[in-house]
Structure formats: C-alpha cells, structure tokens
GROMACS .gro file of C-alpha atoms in nm:
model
  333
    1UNK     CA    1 -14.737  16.019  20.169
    2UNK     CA    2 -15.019  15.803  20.240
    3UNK     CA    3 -15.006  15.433  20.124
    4UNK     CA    4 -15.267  15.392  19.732
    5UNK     CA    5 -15.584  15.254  19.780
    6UNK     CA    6 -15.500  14.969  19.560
    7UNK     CA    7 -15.152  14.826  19.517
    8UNK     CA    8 -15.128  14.595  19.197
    9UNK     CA    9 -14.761  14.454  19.207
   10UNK     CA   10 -14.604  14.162  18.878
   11UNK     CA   11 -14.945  14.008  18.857
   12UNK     CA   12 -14.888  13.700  18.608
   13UNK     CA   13 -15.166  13.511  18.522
   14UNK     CA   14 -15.080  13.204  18.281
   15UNK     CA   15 -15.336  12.923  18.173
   16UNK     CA   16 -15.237  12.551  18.044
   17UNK     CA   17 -15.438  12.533  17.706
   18UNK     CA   18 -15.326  12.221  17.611
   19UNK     CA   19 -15.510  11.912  17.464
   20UNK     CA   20 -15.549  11.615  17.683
   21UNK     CA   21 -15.279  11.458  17.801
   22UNK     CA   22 -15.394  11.131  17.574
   23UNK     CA   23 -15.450  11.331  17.272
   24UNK     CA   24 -15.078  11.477  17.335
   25UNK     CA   25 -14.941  11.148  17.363
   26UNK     CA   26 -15.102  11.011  17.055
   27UNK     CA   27 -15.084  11.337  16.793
   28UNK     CA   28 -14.752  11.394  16.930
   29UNK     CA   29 -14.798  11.705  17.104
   30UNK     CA   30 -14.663  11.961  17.353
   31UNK     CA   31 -14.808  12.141  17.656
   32UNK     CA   32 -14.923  12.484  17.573
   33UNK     CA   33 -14.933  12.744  17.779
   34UNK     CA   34 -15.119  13.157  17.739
   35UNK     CA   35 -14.978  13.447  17.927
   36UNK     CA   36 -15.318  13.633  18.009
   37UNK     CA   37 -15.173  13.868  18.218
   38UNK     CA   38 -14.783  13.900  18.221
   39UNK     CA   39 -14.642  14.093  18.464
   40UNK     CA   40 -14.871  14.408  18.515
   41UNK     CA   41 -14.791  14.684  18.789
   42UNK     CA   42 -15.039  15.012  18.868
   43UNK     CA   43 -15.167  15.196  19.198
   44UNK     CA   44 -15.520  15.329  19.204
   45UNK     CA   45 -15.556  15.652  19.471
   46UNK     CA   46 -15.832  15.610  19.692
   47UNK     CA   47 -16.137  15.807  19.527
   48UNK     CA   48 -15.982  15.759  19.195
   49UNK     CA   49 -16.098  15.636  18.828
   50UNK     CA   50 -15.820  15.431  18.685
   51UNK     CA   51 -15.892  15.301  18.346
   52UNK     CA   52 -15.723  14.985  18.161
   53UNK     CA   53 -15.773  15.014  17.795
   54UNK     CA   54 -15.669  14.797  17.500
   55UNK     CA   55 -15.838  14.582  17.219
   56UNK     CA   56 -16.027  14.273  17.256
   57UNK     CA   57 -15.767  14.019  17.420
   58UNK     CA   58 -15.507  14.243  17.568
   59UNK     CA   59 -15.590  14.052  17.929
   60UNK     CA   60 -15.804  14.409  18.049
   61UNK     CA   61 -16.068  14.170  18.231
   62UNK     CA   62 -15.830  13.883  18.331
   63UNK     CA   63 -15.664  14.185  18.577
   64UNK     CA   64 -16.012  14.323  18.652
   65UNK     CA   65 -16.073  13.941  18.813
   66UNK     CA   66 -15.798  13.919  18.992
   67UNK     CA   67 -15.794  14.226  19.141
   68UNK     CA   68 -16.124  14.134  19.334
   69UNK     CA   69 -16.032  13.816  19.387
   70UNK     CA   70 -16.248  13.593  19.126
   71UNK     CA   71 -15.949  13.414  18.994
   72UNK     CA   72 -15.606  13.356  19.139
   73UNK     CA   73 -15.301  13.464  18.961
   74UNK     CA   74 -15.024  13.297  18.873
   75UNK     CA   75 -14.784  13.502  19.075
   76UNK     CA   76 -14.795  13.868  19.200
   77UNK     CA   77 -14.938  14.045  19.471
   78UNK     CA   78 -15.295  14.253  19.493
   79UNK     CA   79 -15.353  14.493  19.755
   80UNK     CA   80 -15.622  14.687  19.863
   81UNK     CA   81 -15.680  14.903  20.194
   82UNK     CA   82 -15.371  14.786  20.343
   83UNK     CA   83 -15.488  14.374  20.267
   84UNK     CA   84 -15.333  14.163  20.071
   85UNK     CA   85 -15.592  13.951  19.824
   86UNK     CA   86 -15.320  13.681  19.739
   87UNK     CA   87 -15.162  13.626  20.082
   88UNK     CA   88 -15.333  13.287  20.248
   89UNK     CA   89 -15.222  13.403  20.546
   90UNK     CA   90 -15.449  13.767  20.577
   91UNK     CA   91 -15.775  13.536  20.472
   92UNK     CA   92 -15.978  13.598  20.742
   93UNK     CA   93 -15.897  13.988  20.724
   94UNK     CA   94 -15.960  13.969  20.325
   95UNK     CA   95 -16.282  13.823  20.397
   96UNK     CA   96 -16.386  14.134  20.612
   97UNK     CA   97 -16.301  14.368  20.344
   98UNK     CA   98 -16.529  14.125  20.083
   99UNK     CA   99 -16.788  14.396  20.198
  100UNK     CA  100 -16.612  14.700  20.028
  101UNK     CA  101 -16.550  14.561  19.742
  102UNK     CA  102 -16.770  14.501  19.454
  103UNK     CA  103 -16.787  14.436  19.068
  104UNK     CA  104 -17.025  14.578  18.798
  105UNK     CA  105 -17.001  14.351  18.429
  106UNK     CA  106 -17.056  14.431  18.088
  107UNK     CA  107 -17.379  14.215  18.039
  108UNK     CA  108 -17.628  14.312  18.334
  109UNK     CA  109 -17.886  14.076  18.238
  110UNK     CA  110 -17.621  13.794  18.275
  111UNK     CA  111 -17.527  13.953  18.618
  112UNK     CA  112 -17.860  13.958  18.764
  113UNK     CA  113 -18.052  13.659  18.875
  114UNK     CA  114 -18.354  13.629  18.643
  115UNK     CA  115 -18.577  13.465  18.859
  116UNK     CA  116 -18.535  13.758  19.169
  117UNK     CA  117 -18.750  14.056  19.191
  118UNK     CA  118 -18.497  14.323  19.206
  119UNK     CA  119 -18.559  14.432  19.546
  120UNK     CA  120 -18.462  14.111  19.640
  121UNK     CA  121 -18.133  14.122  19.416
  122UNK     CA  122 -17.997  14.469  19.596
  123UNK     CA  123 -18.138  14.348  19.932
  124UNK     CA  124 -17.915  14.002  19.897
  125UNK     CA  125 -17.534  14.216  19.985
  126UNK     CA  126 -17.767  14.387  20.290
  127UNK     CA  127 -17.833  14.049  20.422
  128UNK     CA  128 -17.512  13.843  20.356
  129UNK     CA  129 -17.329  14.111  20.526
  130UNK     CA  130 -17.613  14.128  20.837
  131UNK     CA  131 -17.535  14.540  20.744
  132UNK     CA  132 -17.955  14.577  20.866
  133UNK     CA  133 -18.172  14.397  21.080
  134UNK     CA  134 -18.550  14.400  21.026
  135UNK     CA  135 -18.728  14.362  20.678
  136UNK     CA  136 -18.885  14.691  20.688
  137UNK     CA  137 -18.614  14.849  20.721
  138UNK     CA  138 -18.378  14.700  20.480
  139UNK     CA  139 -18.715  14.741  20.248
  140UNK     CA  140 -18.694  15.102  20.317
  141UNK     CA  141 -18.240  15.078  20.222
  142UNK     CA  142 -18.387  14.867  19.911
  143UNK     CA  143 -18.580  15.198  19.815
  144UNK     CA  144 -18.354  15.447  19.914
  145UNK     CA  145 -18.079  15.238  19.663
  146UNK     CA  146 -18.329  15.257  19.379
  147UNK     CA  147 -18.396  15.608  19.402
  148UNK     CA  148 -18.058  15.693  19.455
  149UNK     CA  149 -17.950  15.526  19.055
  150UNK     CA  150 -18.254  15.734  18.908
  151UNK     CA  151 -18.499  15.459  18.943
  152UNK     CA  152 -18.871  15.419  19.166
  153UNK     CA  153 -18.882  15.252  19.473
  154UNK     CA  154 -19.178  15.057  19.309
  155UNK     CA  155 -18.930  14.893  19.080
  156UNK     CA  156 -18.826  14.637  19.307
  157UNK     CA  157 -19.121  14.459  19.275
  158UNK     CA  158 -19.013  14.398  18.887
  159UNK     CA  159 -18.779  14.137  18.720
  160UNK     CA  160 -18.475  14.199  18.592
  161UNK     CA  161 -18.635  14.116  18.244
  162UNK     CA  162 -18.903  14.364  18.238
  163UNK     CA  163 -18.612  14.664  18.246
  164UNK     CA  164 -18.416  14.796  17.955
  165UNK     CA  165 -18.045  14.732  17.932
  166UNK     CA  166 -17.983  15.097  18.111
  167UNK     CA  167 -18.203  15.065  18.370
  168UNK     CA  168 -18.071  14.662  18.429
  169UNK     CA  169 -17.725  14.848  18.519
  170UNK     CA  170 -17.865  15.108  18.744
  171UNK     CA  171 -18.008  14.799  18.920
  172UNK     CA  172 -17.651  14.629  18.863
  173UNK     CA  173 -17.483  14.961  19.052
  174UNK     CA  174 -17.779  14.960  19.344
  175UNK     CA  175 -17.666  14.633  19.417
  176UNK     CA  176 -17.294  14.733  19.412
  177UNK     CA  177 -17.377  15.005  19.632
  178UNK     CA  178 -17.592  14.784  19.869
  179UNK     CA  179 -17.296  14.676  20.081
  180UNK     CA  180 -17.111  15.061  20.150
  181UNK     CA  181 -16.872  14.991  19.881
  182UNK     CA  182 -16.539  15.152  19.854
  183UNK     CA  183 -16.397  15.021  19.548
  184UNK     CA  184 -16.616  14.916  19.255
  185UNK     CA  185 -16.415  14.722  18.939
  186UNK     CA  186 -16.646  14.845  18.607
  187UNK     CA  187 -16.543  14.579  18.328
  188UNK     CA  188 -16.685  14.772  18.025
  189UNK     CA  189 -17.024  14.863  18.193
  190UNK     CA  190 -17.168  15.025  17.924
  191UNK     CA  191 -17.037  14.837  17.639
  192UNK     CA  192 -17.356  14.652  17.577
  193UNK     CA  193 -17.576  14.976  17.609
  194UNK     CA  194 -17.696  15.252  17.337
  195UNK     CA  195 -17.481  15.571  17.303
  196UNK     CA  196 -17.722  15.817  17.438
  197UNK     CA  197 -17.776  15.575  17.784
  198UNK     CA  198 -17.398  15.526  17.776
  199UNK     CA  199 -17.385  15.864  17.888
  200UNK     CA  200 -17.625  15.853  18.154
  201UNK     CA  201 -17.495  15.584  18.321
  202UNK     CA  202 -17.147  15.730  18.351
  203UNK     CA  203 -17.284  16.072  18.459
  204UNK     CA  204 -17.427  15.866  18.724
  205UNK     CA  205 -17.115  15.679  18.820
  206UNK     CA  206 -16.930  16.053  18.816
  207UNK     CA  207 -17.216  16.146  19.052
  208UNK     CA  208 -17.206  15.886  19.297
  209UNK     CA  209 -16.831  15.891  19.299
  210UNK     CA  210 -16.830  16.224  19.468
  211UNK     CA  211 -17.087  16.159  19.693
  212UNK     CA  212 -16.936  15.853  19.840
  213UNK     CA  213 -16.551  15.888  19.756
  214UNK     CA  214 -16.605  15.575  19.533
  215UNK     CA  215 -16.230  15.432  19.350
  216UNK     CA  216 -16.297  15.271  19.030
  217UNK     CA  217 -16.076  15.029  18.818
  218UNK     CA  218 -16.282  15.130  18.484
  219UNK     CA  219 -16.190  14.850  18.212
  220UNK     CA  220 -16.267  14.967  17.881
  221UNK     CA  221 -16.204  14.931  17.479
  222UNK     CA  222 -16.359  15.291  17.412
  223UNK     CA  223 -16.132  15.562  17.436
  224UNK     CA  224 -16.411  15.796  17.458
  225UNK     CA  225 -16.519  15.648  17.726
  226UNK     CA  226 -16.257  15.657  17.920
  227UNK     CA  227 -16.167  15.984  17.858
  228UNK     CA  228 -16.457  16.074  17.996
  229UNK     CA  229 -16.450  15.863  18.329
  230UNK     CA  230 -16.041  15.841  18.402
  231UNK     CA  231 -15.797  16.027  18.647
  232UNK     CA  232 -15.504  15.816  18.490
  233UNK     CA  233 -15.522  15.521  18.218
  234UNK     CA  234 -15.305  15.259  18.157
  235UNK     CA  235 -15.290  15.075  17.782
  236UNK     CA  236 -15.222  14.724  17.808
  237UNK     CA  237 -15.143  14.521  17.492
  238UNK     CA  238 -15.099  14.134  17.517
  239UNK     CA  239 -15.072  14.108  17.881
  240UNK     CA  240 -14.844  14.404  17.982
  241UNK     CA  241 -14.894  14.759  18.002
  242UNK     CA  242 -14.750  14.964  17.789
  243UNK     CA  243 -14.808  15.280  17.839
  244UNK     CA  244 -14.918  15.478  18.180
  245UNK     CA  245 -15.039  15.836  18.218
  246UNK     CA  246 -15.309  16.101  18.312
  247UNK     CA  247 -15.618  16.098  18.132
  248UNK     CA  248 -15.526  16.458  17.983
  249UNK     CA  249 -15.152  16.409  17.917
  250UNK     CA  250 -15.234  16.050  17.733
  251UNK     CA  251 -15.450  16.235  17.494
  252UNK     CA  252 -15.299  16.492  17.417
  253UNK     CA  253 -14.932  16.379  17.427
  254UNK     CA  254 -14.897  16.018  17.363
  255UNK     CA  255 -14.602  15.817  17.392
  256UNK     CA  256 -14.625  15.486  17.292
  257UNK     CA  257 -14.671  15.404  16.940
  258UNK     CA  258 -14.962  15.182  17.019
  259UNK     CA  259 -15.147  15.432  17.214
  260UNK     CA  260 -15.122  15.671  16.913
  261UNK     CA  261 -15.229  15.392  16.695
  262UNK     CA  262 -15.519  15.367  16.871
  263UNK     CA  263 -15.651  15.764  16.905
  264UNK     CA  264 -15.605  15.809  16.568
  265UNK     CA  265 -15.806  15.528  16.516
  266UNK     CA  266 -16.120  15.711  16.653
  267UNK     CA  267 -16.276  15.923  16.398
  268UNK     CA  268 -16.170  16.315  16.387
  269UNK     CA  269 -16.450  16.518  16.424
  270UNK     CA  270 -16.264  16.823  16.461
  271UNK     CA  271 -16.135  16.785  16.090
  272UNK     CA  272 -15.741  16.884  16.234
  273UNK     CA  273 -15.557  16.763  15.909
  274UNK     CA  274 -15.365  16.565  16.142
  275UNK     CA  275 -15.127  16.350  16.020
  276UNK     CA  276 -15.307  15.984  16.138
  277UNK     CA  277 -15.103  15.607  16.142
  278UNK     CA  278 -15.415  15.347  16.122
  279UNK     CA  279 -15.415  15.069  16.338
  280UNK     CA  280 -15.224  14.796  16.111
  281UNK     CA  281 -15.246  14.407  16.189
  282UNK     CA  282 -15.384  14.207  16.454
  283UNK     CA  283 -15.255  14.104  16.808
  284UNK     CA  284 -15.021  13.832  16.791
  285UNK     CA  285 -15.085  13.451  16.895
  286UNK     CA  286 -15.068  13.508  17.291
  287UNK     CA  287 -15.012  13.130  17.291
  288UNK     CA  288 -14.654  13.208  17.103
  289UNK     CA  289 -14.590  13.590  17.142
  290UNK     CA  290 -14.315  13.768  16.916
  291UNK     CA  291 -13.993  13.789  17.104
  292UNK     CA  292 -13.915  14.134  17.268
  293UNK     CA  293 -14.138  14.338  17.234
  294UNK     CA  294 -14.442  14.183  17.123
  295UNK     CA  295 -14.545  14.517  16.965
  296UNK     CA  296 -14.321  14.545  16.681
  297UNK     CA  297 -14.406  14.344  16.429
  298UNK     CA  298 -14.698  14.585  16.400
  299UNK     CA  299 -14.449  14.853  16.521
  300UNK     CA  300 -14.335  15.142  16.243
  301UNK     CA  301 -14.024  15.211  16.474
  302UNK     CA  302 -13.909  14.894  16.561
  303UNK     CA  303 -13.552  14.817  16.540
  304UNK     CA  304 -13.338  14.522  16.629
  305UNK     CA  305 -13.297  14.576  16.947
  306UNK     CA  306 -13.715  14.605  17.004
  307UNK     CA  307 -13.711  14.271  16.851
  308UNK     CA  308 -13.489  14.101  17.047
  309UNK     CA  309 -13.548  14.266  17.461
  310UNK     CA  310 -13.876  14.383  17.649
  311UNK     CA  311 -13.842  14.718  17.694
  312UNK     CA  312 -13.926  14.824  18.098
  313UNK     CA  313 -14.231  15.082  18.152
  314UNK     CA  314 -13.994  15.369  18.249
  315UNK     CA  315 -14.048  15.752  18.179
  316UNK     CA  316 -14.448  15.685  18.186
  317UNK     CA  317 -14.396  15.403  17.867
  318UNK     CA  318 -14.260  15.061  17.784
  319UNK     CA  319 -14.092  15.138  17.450
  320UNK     CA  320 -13.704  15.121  17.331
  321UNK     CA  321 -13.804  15.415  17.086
  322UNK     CA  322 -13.945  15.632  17.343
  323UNK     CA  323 -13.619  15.588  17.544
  324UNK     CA  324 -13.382  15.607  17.286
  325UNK     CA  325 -13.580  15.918  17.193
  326UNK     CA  326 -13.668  15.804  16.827
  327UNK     CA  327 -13.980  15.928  16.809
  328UNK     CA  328 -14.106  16.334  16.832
  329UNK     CA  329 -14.270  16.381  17.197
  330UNK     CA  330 -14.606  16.605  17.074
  331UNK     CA  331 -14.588  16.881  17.293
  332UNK     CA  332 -14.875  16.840  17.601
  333UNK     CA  333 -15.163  17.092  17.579
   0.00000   0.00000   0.00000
C-alpha cells in the first residue's frame, strides 16, 4: 500500500495564557495553560477532501496551521509527501516542498494585499518560486489562472477591493494555484460568502480537484458543506477528534453522540419525524477541561467511567458508550 499523502501523527499544540509574571506575583496567581490542539491523529490520501468539523473553538484552524507549517506545535509530527514539517533536520527539503503547498482563508479580503493589482497578487508565488522567466509570459500564466477560476484575464488590472467577496476567493484560489499546488488547506473558505456563491465556489474547487489531483484539508463548521466537499470527515471537539468516518457513513450512521448532536442540529427539510437530541450547553473552559472525557457533562450517556478516563478513537469513535455498546448503531444506508 502506498504511503498517505499527509501523515498527521499526536499533534499537541498548548499556549501559556497567563498574566504577567508581575501581575502573578502580586494578585497571587498561577500559570495557565490552553490545550488548542491535544493530541490529534488523521491521514489525508493523495487527491482527497478531508474535512475537520466542529463548533467555534474546537482547535479546527489551530491544526489547519500547523499542518502547513504557520505555527509550530507543541509536540507531534506532520508529514506530507514523504517530508516531515516538524523535523529541523529535513528543513532544507521542507523548504522545497513550500511550493506545493498552499492555504486558502476564510476572509479573502484580509488574505489579499489591498494595495496589489491582482495580477500582481497571483503572479507573486510565479516569481518567488522563479517557476517562469520573462514578464510576458508569466503575464500570459497570470491570465490563463484567471480564466481558469471563472474570471477575465482583464481582471488583473483591478484591486482586490473593486471584486465581490466570491470573486475575491476565486482570486484567493488563482493565487493558490499559481505555484502547481498539490495540497491546498481550505479554513472555512466560504464561510464569509452568500449561500448561492457558496456553491459556486465549491463546484469550482470539485472541478479543479479533478483536473489537477488537488488533496484538500477542508476545515469547516457547516455540515452541509462538508457533506458536499468530503471523502472522509473527522469531528473534533475541544482539541481531539472524536469521531472519524466517510462522508456517507458519518451521515447516515453516526456514532458519537456529539456528531449526532450536531446533524440533528441542522434543520430537517425532509420532515422524517425523526426522533432529534438538540445541541445542549456550551464547550467547556479549554483553559480547565472536564476530566475524562470532556464531552460528558453535555453527554446524555455518560457514566462514571466517561467521567473519570479519555476514551481512545477506536472502532471509527472516541466514546466509552460506543465501545461498551450503550448506544443503538443506526443502521448505514
């Protein structure tokens, strides 16, 4: 069996949120520390759309950035095409691979350098990686780019502010695509976008995917969404994941309680008569998590036992119910 694209092995990322160490010593005070990111484990195949989901604060975006390398973690290990991303010894092979790997965020005006004409913004990865030589024709690659995310070759004269929030992401994924990307990390890319241009721009990611053989690590809140866009989807709740499966076998046979908490949180069309558990409580302090599982105070099968141990992710979840088989399995469609 070939080796995944993407190897994410017990990435930890913790950050000191403590006061200053004079207001400490005066107030009385103890270090304090957040688990982000506690450890997390997945593989991503190469030309596949893995999808981290959660609500706000689950650490979804902490793993995006350290999977690509903007922050360090704490501990773990991140691989990708056979190169490690944490090892300081493979740094001058991770910066060859810089090239092939590339990020699209959820704000694209934020992304994109307001005072560069977009055809300078997608030529800048064409440059920095000397991919071209000659202006003319890396104007020509500039134009090809533009066309290629639905938009005119005449629009790289423009600034990013005279484009609406769709067409400032098609301009976020030209750039992306600028360098001969292999693996593009989407931290909710349409989040900030209408409903109808949601749609367009992941038809366009689904297109461009199977032209080039793109993998994606899709971060998202919107099960829709990712419903849509994933191969397999893992549900991460205050640092950990909880929960890994296929995009169709999550759906339509959920394990963990959480993950059913949160589909039958989105609205039922369909009118089933489904039985549905709403989404009770908030996420705990991440500051002072619950101990065990950190699920079960909102949990309506916790026992003793989930309240004292973390339960591992084995048989596809991380649940002491699931294992001790005290919850119905729904059948998969």
């Amino acid at each position: 069996m070939t080796a995944p694209y993407v190897q994410v092995r017990n990435l930890r990322r913790v950050f000191d949120v403590s006061k200053p160490w004079l207001n400490r010593v005066l107030e009385g005070g103890e270090r304090q520390f957040l688990k982000a990111v506690d450890g997390v484990s997945f593989d991503i195949a190469k030309g596949e759309t893995f999808a981290l989901v959660g609500e706000s604060g689950s650490g979804k975006s902490t793993v995006a950035r350290m999977v690509v390398g903007l922050l360090p973690p704490t501990s773990g290990e991140v691989t990708i095409a056979g190169v490690s991303m944490t090892d300081r010894a493979a740094a001058a092979e991770r910066q060859r691979l810089r090239r092939r790997i590339q990020m699209i965020f959820q704000d694209p005006y934020a992304s994109l350098n307001p005072r560069w004409r977009v055809d300078r913004i997608i030529a800048e990865p064409i440059r920095a990686f000397k991919l071209i030589e000659g202006d003319r024709a890396i104007r020509d690659r500039v134009g090809e780019l533009l066309t290629l995310v639905g938009l005119h070759p005449d629009d790289g004269r423009k600034y990013p502010h005279e484009f609406s929030g769709g067409q400032r992401q098609r301009v976020a994924i030209a750039r992306a695509l600028a360098s001969n990307a292999e693996f593009i990390v989407c931290d909710e890319p349409t989040s900030a976008l209408d409903v109808s241009v949601q749609a367009q721009i992941l038809n366009l990611m689904r297109d461009l995917q199977d032209k080039f053989g793109l993998t994606y690590l899709f971060i998202s809140h919107n099960l829709a969404i990712v419903r849509h866009m994933a191969t397999r989807i893992g549900v991460m709740y205050l640092g950990r994941i909880v929960e890994i499966s296929g995009g169709r076998e999550l759906f339509a046979a959920p394990k963990h309680p959480y993950t059913r908490m949160l589909l039958d949180a989105v609205p039922d069309i369909g009118m089933t008569g489904r039985q549905r558990i709403p989404v009770a409580g908030e996420i705990p302090n991440p500051i002072n998590p619950p101990p065990g599982c950190t699920f079960h105070p909102r949990c309506p099968y916790a026992n003793e036992r989930c309240r004292r141990e973390i339960p591992p992710l084995e048989e596809g979840a991380a649940c002491h119910a699931v294992h001790e088989r005290r919850i119905d399995m729904p059948a998969a469609a």
